[in-house]
CSV table of N, CA and C in Angstrom, one decimal:
chain,number,residue,atom,x,y,z
O,308,MET,N,-3.2,-47.5,-18.0
O,308,MET,CA,-3.0,-46.4,-17.1
O,308,MET,C,-3.9,-46.6,-15.9
O,309,GLY,N,-3.3,-46.5,-14.7
O,309,GLY,CA,-4.0,-46.7,-13.5
O,309,GLY,C,-4.9,-45.5,-13.1
O,310,ARG,N,-5.7,-45.7,-12.2
O,310,ARG,CA,-6.5,-44.6,-11.7
O,310,ARG,C,-5.7,-43.5,-11.0
O,311,ARG,N,-6.0,-42.3,-11.3
O,311,ARG,CA,-5.3,-41.2,-10.7
O,311,ARG,C,-6.0,-40.9,-9.4
O,312,ARG,N,-5.2,-40.8,-8.3
O,312,ARG,CA,-5.8,-40.4,-7.0
O,312,ARG,C,-4.9,-39.3,-6.5
O,313,TRP,N,-5.6,-38.1,-6.3
O,313,TRP,CA,-4.9,-37.0,-5.7
O,313,TRP,C,-5.3,-36.8,-4.3
O,314,ARG,N,-4.6,-36.0,-3.5
O,314,ARG,CA,-4.9,-35.6,-2.2
O,314,ARG,C,-5.3,-34.1,-2.2
O,315,ASP,N,-6.1,-33.7,-1.3
O,315,ASP,CA,-6.4,-32.3,-1.2
O,315,ASP,C,-5.1,-31.5,-1.0
O,316,GLY,N,-5.0,-30.4,-1.7
O,316,GLY,CA,-3.7,-29.6,-1.6
O,316,GLY,C,-3.6,-28.6,-2.8
O,317,ARG,N,-2.4,-28.3,-3.0
O,317,ARG,CA,-2.1,-27.3,-4.1
O,317,ARG,C,-1.1,-27.9,-5.1
O,318,GLY,N,-1.1,-27.3,-6.2
O,318,GLY,CA,-0.2,-27.7,-7.3
O,318,GLY,C,-0.2,-26.7,-8.4
O,319,ARG,N,0.1,-27.2,-9.6
O,319,ARG,CA,0.1,-26.4,-10.8
O,319,ARG,C,-0.6,-27.2,-11.9
O,320,LEU,N,-1.3,-26.4,-12.7
O,320,LEU,CA,-2.0,-26.9,-13.9
O,320,LEU,C,-1.1,-26.5,-15.1
O,321,VAL,N,-0.6,-27.5,-15.9
O,321,VAL,CA,0.1,-27.2,-17.1
O,321,VAL,C,-0.7,-27.5,-18.3
O,322,VAL,N,-0.9,-26.5,-19.1
O,322,VAL,CA,-1.7,-26.7,-20.4
O,322,VAL,C,-0.8,-27.3,-21.4
O,323,GLU,N,-1.3,-28.2,-22.3
O,323,GLU,CA,-0.6,-28.8,-23.4
O,323,GLU,C,0.4,-27.8,-24.0
O,324,GLY,N,1.6,-28.2,-24.2
O,324,GLY,CA,2.6,-27.4,-24.8
O,324,GLY,C,3.5,-26.8,-23.7
O,325,GLY,N,3.1,-26.8,-22.5
O,325,GLY,CA,3.9,-26.3,-21.4
O,325,GLY,C,4.1,-24.8,-21.3
O,326,GLU,N,3.4,-24.0,-22.1
O,326,GLU,CA,3.6,-22.6,-22.1
O,326,GLU,C,2.9,-21.9,-21.0
O,327,VAL,N,1.8,-22.5,-20.4
O,327,VAL,CA,1.0,-21.9,-19.4
O,327,VAL,C,1.0,-22.8,-18.1
O,328,ALA,N,1.4,-22.3,-17.0
O,328,ALA,CA,1.3,-23.0,-15.7
O,328,ALA,C,0.5,-22.2,-14.8
O,329,VAL,N,-0.6,-22.7,-14.3
O,329,VAL,CA,-1.6,-22.0,-13.5
O,329,VAL,C,-1.6,-22.6,-12.1
O,330,PRO,N,-1.6,-21.7,-11.1
O,330,PRO,CA,-1.8,-22.2,-9.7
O,330,PRO,C,-3.1,-23.0,-9.6
O,331,LEU,N,-3.0,-24.1,-8.9
O,331,LEU,CA,-4.1,-25.1,-8.8
O,331,LEU,C,-4.4,-25.5,-7.4
O,332,GLU,N,-5.6,-25.5,-7.0
O,332,GLU,CA,-6.1,-26.1,-5.8
O,332,GLU,C,-6.7,-27.4,-6.1
O,333,ILE,N,-6.4,-28.5,-5.4
O,333,ILE,CA,-6.9,-29.8,-5.6
O,333,ILE,C,-7.9,-30.2,-4.6
O,334,ALA,N,-9.1,-30.5,-5.0
O,334,ALA,CA,-10.2,-31.0,-4.0
O,334,ALA,C,-10.5,-32.4,-4.3
O,335,ALA,N,-9.9,-33.3,-3.6
O,335,ALA,CA,-10.1,-34.8,-3.8
O,335,ALA,C,-11.0,-35.4,-2.8
O,336,SER,N,-11.1,-34.9,-1.6
O,336,SER,CA,-11.9,-35.5,-0.6
O,336,SER,C,-13.4,-35.0,-0.8
O,337,TRP,N,-14.3,-35.8,-0.2
O,337,TRP,CA,-15.7,-35.5,-0.4
O,337,TRP,C,-16.0,-34.1,0.2
O,338,ARG,N,-15.4,-33.8,1.4
O,338,ARG,CA,-15.6,-32.5,2.0
O,338,ARG,C,-15.1,-31.3,1.1
O,339,ALA,N,-13.9,-31.5,0.6
O,339,ALA,CA,-13.4,-30.4,-0.2
O,339,ALA,C,-14.1,-30.2,-1.5
O,340,ARG,N,-14.6,-31.3,-2.2
O,340,ARG,CA,-15.3,-31.3,-3.4
O,340,ARG,C,-16.7,-30.6,-3.2
O,341,THR,N,-17.3,-31.0,-2.0
O,341,THR,CA,-18.6,-30.4,-1.7
O,341,THR,C,-18.5,-28.9,-1.5
O,342,ARG,N,-17.5,-28.5,-0.8
O,342,ARG,CA,-17.3,-27.0,-0.6
O,342,ARG,C,-17.0,-26.3,-1.9
O,343,GLY,N,-16.0,-26.8,-2.6
O,343,GLY,CA,-15.7,-26.2,-3.9
O,343,GLY,C,-15.4,-24.7,-3.8
O,344,LEU,N,-16.0,-23.9,-4.6
O,344,LEU,CA,-15.8,-22.5,-4.6
O,344,LEU,C,-16.9,-21.7,-3.8
O,345,LEU,N,-17.8,-22.5,-3.1
O,345,LEU,CA,-18.9,-21.8,-2.4
O,345,LEU,C,-18.3,-20.9,-1.3
O,346,GLY,N,-18.9,-19.7,-1.2
O,346,GLY,CA,-18.5,-18.8,-0.2
O,346,GLY,C,-17.3,-17.9,-0.6
O,347,ARG,N,-16.8,-18.1,-1.7
O,347,ARG,CA,-15.6,-17.3,-2.2
O,347,ARG,C,-16.1,-16.2,-3.1
O,348,ASP,N,-15.3,-15.1,-3.2
O,348,ASP,CA,-15.6,-14.0,-4.1
O,348,ASP,C,-14.9,-14.2,-5.4
O,349,SER,N,-13.8,-15.0,-5.4
O,349,SER,CA,-13.1,-15.2,-6.7
O,349,SER,C,-12.2,-16.5,-6.5
O,350,VAL,N,-11.5,-16.9,-7.5
O,350,VAL,CA,-10.6,-18.0,-7.4
O,350,VAL,C,-9.3,-17.5,-8.0
O,351,GLN,N,-8.2,-17.8,-7.3
O,351,GLN,CA,-6.8,-17.5,-7.9
O,351,GLN,C,-6.3,-18.8,-8.6
O,352,GLY,N,-6.3,-18.7,-9.9
O,352,GLY,CA,-5.9,-19.9,-10.7
O,352,GLY,C,-7.1,-20.8,-10.9
O,353,ALA,N,-7.0,-22.1,-10.6
O,353,ALA,CA,-8.1,-23.0,-10.9
O,353,ALA,C,-8.3,-24.0,-9.7
O,354,LEU,N,-9.4,-24.7,-9.7
O,354,LEU,CA,-9.7,-25.7,-8.7
O,354,LEU,C,-10.1,-27.0,-9.5
O,355,LEU,N,-9.4,-28.1,-9.1
O,355,LEU,CA,-9.6,-29.4,-9.7
O,355,LEU,C,-10.5,-30.2,-8.7
O,356,LEU,N,-11.6,-30.7,-9.2
O,356,LEU,CA,-12.5,-31.6,-8.4
O,356,LEU,C,-12.3,-33.0,-9.0
O,357,SER,N,-11.9,-33.9,-8.1
O,357,SER,CA,-11.6,-35.3,-8.6
O,357,SER,C,-12.0,-36.3,-7.5
O,358,PRO,N,-12.8,-37.3,-7.8
O,358,PRO,CA,-13.5,-37.5,-9.0
O,358,PRO,C,-14.8,-36.6,-9.1
O,359,ALA,N,-15.2,-36.3,-10.3
O,359,ALA,CA,-16.4,-35.5,-10.5
O,359,ALA,C,-16.7,-35.5,-12.0
O,360,ASN,N,-18.0,-35.5,-12.3
O,360,ASN,CA,-18.4,-35.4,-13.7
O,360,ASN,C,-19.5,-34.3,-14.0
O,361,SER,N,-19.8,-33.6,-12.9
O,361,SER,CA,-20.8,-32.5,-13.1
O,361,SER,C,-20.6,-31.5,-11.9
O,362,VAL,N,-21.1,-30.3,-12.1
O,362,VAL,CA,-21.0,-29.3,-11.0
O,362,VAL,C,-22.3,-28.4,-11.0
O,363,HIS,N,-22.5,-27.6,-10.0
O,363,HIS,CA,-23.6,-26.7,-10.0
O,363,HIS,C,-23.0,-25.3,-9.5
O,364,THR,N,-23.7,-24.3,-9.7
O,364,THR,CA,-23.2,-23.0,-9.2
O,364,THR,C,-24.3,-22.3,-8.3
O,365,PHE,N,-25.1,-23.1,-7.6
O,365,PHE,CA,-26.0,-22.6,-6.7
O,365,PHE,C,-25.2,-22.0,-5.5
O,366,ARG,N,-25.7,-20.8,-5.0
O,366,ARG,CA,-25.0,-20.1,-3.9
O,366,ARG,C,-23.6,-19.6,-4.3
O,367,MET,N,-23.3,-19.6,-5.6
O,367,MET,CA,-22.0,-19.0,-6.0
O,367,MET,C,-22.2,-17.5,-6.2
O,368,ARG,N,-21.1,-16.8,-6.1
O,368,ARG,CA,-21.1,-15.3,-6.2
O,368,ARG,C,-20.6,-14.8,-7.5
O,369,PHE,N,-20.1,-15.7,-8.3
O,369,PHE,CA,-19.5,-15.2,-9.6
O,369,PHE,C,-19.6,-16.3,-10.6
O,370,ALA,N,-19.5,-15.9,-11.9
O,370,ALA,CA,-19.6,-16.9,-13.0
O,370,ALA,C,-18.2,-17.6,-13.1
O,371,ILE,N,-18.3,-18.9,-13.6
O,371,ILE,CA,-17.1,-19.7,-13.7
O,371,ILE,C,-17.0,-20.4,-15.0
O,372,ASP,N,-15.8,-20.7,-15.4
O,372,ASP,CA,-15.5,-21.6,-16.6
O,372,ASP,C,-15.4,-23.0,-16.0
O,373,VAL,N,-16.0,-24.0,-16.6
O,373,VAL,CA,-15.9,-25.3,-16.2
O,373,VAL,C,-15.3,-26.2,-17.3
O,374,ALA,N,-14.3,-26.9,-17.1
O,374,ALA,CA,-13.7,-27.8,-18.1
O,374,ALA,C,-13.9,-29.2,-17.5
O,375,TYR,N,-14.5,-30.1,-18.3
O,375,TYR,CA,-14.7,-31.5,-18.0
O,375,TYR,C,-13.5,-32.3,-18.6
O,376,LEU,N,-12.8,-33.1,-17.8
O,376,LEU,CA,-11.6,-33.8,-18.2
O,376,LEU,C,-11.9,-35.3,-18.1
O,377,ASP,N,-11.4,-36.1,-19.1
O,377,ASP,CA,-11.5,-37.5,-19.1
O,377,ASP,C,-10.4,-38.1,-18.3
O,378,ARG,N,-10.3,-39.4,-18.2
O,378,ARG,CA,-9.3,-40.1,-17.4
O,378,ARG,C,-7.8,-39.8,-17.8
O,379,ARG,N,-7.6,-39.4,-19.0
O,379,ARG,CA,-6.3,-39.0,-19.5
O,379,ARG,C,-6.0,-37.5,-19.4
O,380,LEU,N,-6.9,-36.8,-18.8
O,380,LEU,CA,-6.8,-35.4,-18.6
O,380,LEU,C,-6.9,-34.6,-19.9
O,381,THR,N,-7.7,-35.1,-20.8
O,381,THR,CA,-8.0,-34.5,-22.1
O,381,THR,C,-9.4,-33.7,-21.9
O,382,VAL,N,-9.5,-32.5,-22.3
O,382,VAL,CA,-10.7,-31.7,-22.1
O,382,VAL,C,-11.8,-32.3,-23.0
O,383,VAL,N,-12.9,-32.7,-22.4
O,383,VAL,CA,-14.1,-33.2,-23.1
O,383,VAL,C,-15.0,-32.0,-23.5
O,384,ALA,N,-15.1,-31.0,-22.6
O,384,ALA,CA,-16.0,-29.9,-22.9
O,384,ALA,C,-15.6,-28.7,-22.0
O,385,VAL,N,-15.9,-27.5,-22.4
O,385,VAL,CA,-15.7,-26.3,-21.6
O,385,VAL,C,-17.0,-25.5,-21.7
O,386,ARG,N,-17.5,-25.1,-20.5
O,386,ARG,CA,-18.7,-24.3,-20.5
O,386,ARG,C,-18.5,-23.1,-19.5
O,387,THR,N,-19.1,-22.0,-19.7
O,387,THR,CA,-19.2,-20.9,-18.8
O,387,THR,C,-20.5,-21.0,-18.1
O,388,MET,N,-20.5,-21.0,-16.8
O,388,MET,CA,-21.8,-21.1,-16.0
O,388,MET,C,-21.9,-19.9,-15.1
O,389,ARG,N,-23.1,-19.3,-15.2
O,389,ARG,CA,-23.5,-18.2,-14.3
O,389,ARG,C,-23.9,-18.8,-12.9
O,390,PRO,N,-24.0,-18.0,-11.9
O,390,PRO,CA,-24.5,-18.4,-10.6
O,390,PRO,C,-25.9,-19.0,-10.7
O,391,GLY,N,-26.2,-20.0,-9.9
O,391,GLY,CA,-27.6,-20.5,-9.9
O,391,GLY,C,-27.9,-21.5,-11.0
O,392,ARG,N,-26.9,-22.1,-11.6
O,392,ARG,CA,-27.1,-23.1,-12.7
O,392,ARG,C,-26.7,-24.5,-12.3
O,393,LEU,N,-27.2,-25.5,-13.0
O,393,LEU,CA,-26.9,-26.9,-12.8
O,393,LEU,C,-26.3,-27.4,-14.1
O,394,GLY,N,-25.0,-27.9,-14.0
O,394,GLY,CA,-24.4,-28.4,-15.2
O,394,GLY,C,-24.8,-29.9,-15.4
O,395,LEU,N,-25.0,-30.3,-16.6
O,395,LEU,CA,-25.3,-31.7,-16.9
O,395,LEU,C,-24.1,-32.6,-16.7
O,396,PRO,N,-24.3,-33.8,-16.2
O,396,PRO,CA,-23.1,-34.7,-16.1
O,396,PRO,C,-22.6,-35.1,-17.5
O,397,ARG,N,-21.3,-35.2,-17.6
O,397,ARG,CA,-20.6,-35.6,-18.8
O,397,ARG,C,-20.2,-37.1,-18.6
O,398,LEU,N,-20.7,-38.0,-19.4
O,398,LEU,CA,-20.4,-39.4,-19.2
O,398,LEU,C,-18.9,-39.7,-19.2
O,399,ARG,N,-18.2,-39.1,-20.1
O,399,ARG,CA,-16.7,-39.5,-20.2
O,399,ARG,C,-15.9,-38.7,-19.2
O,400,ALA,N,-16.4,-37.7,-18.5
O,400,ALA,CA,-15.7,-36.9,-17.6
O,400,ALA,C,-15.4,-37.7,-16.3
O,401,ARG,N,-14.1,-37.5,-15.8
O,401,ARG,CA,-13.7,-38.1,-14.5
O,401,ARG,C,-13.3,-37.0,-13.6
O,402,HIS,N,-12.9,-35.8,-14.1
O,402,HIS,CA,-12.5,-34.7,-13.3
O,402,HIS,C,-13.1,-33.4,-13.8
O,403,VAL,N,-13.2,-32.4,-12.9
O,403,VAL,CA,-13.8,-31.1,-13.4
O,403,VAL,C,-12.8,-30.1,-12.9
O,404,LEU,N,-12.5,-29.1,-13.8
O,404,LEU,CA,-11.6,-28.0,-13.5
O,404,LEU,C,-12.5,-26.8,-13.5
O,405,GLU,N,-12.4,-25.9,-12.5
O,405,GLU,CA,-13.1,-24.7,-12.4
O,405,GLU,C,-12.2,-23.5,-12.3
O,406,ALA,N,-12.6,-22.4,-12.9
O,406,ALA,CA,-11.8,-21.2,-12.9
O,406,ALA,C,-12.8,-20.0,-13.1
O,407,GLY,N,-12.3,-18.8,-12.9
O,407,GLY,CA,-13.1,-17.6,-13.1
O,407,GLY,C,-13.5,-17.5,-14.6
O,408,ALA,N,-14.7,-17.0,-14.9
O,408,ALA,CA,-15.2,-16.9,-16.2
O,408,ALA,C,-14.1,-16.2,-17.1
O,409,GLY,N,-13.8,-16.8,-18.3
O,409,GLY,CA,-12.9,-16.2,-19.2
O,409,GLY,C,-11.5,-16.7,-19.1
O,410,ALA,N,-11.2,-17.4,-18.0
O,410,ALA,CA,-9.8,-17.8,-17.8
O,410,ALA,C,-9.4,-19.0,-18.7
O,411,MET,N,-10.3,-19.9,-18.9
O,411,MET,CA,-9.9,-21.1,-19.7
O,411,MET,C,-9.5,-20.7,-21.1
O,412,ALA,N,-10.2,-19.7,-21.7
O,412,ALA,CA,-9.9,-19.3,-23.1
O,412,ALA,C,-8.5,-18.6,-23.0
O,413,GLU,N,-8.2,-17.8,-22.0
O,413,GLU,CA,-7.0,-17.1,-21.9
O,413,GLU,C,-5.8,-18.1,-21.7
O,414,TRP,N,-6.0,-19.3,-21.1
O,414,TRP,CA,-5.0,-20.3,-20.9
O,414,TRP,C,-4.9,-21.2,-22.1
O,415,GLY,N,-5.8,-21.2,-23.0
O,415,GLY,CA,-5.8,-22.1,-24.1
O,415,GLY,C,-6.5,-23.5,-23.8
O,416,VAL,N,-7.3,-23.5,-22.8
O,416,VAL,CA,-8.0,-24.8,-22.4
O,416,VAL,C,-9.2,-24.8,-23.3
O,417,ARG,N,-9.3,-25.8,-24.1
O,417,ARG,CA,-10.5,-26.0,-25.0
O,417,ARG,C,-10.6,-27.5,-25.3
O,418,GLU,N,-11.7,-27.8,-25.9
O,418,GLU,CA,-12.0,-29.3,-26.2
O,418,GLU,C,-10.8,-29.9,-27.0
O,419,GLY,N,-10.4,-31.1,-26.5
O,419,GLY,CA,-9.3,-31.8,-27.2
O,419,GLY,C,-7.9,-31.5,-26.7
O,420,VAL,N,-7.7,-30.5,-25.9
O,420,VAL,CA,-6.4,-30.2,-25.3
O,420,VAL,C,-6.2,-31.0,-24.1
O,421,ARG,N,-5.0,-31.5,-23.9
O,421,ARG,CA,-4.6,-32.2,-22.7
O,421,ARG,C,-3.9,-31.2,-21.7
O,422,VAL,N,-4.2,-31.5,-20.4
O,422,VAL,CA,-3.6,-30.8,-19.3
O,422,VAL,C,-2.8,-31.7,-18.4
O,423,GLU,N,-1.9,-31.2,-17.6
O,423,GLU,CA,-1.1,-32.0,-16.7
O,423,GLU,C,-1.3,-31.4,-15.3
O,424,VAL,N,-1.4,-32.2,-14.3
O,424,VAL,CA,-1.5,-31.7,-12.9
O,424,VAL,C,-0.2,-32.1,-12.2
O,425,VAL,N,0.5,-31.0,-11.7
O,425,VAL,CA,1.7,-31.2,-11.0
O,425,VAL,C,1.4,-30.9,-9.5
O,426,GLU,N,1.5,-31.9,-8.6
O,426,GLU,CA,1.2,-31.7,-7.2
O,426,GLU,C,2.4,-31.0,-6.5
O,427,GLY,N,2.0,-30.3,-5.4
O,427,GLY,CA,3.1,-29.8,-4.6
O,427,GLY,C,3.5,-28.4,-4.8
């Protein structure tokens, strides 16, 4: 399987089984990944940071769920992070998915589940 390379933009996140499709913002450039969710009061759907294997919540205004994804888009770990925290890097992670706190459980995103990114 080749390396996945996305462009900044929008798409949908489909959780394994195809029952849940979530609006997705893709941050693939250095500038978009660095900005992330900073300066926002909430997030509609989810934000995919790629490539990334860790995040922080310094200067964030709300708590977030963070899902670490491997190269096959399988969830390696899911954590809820309050503002002002530094997440530890996950060695197997290649992408990071961020959403408002509690959203991942609602969508069925948990360790071992695969997700699909549909661009456009």
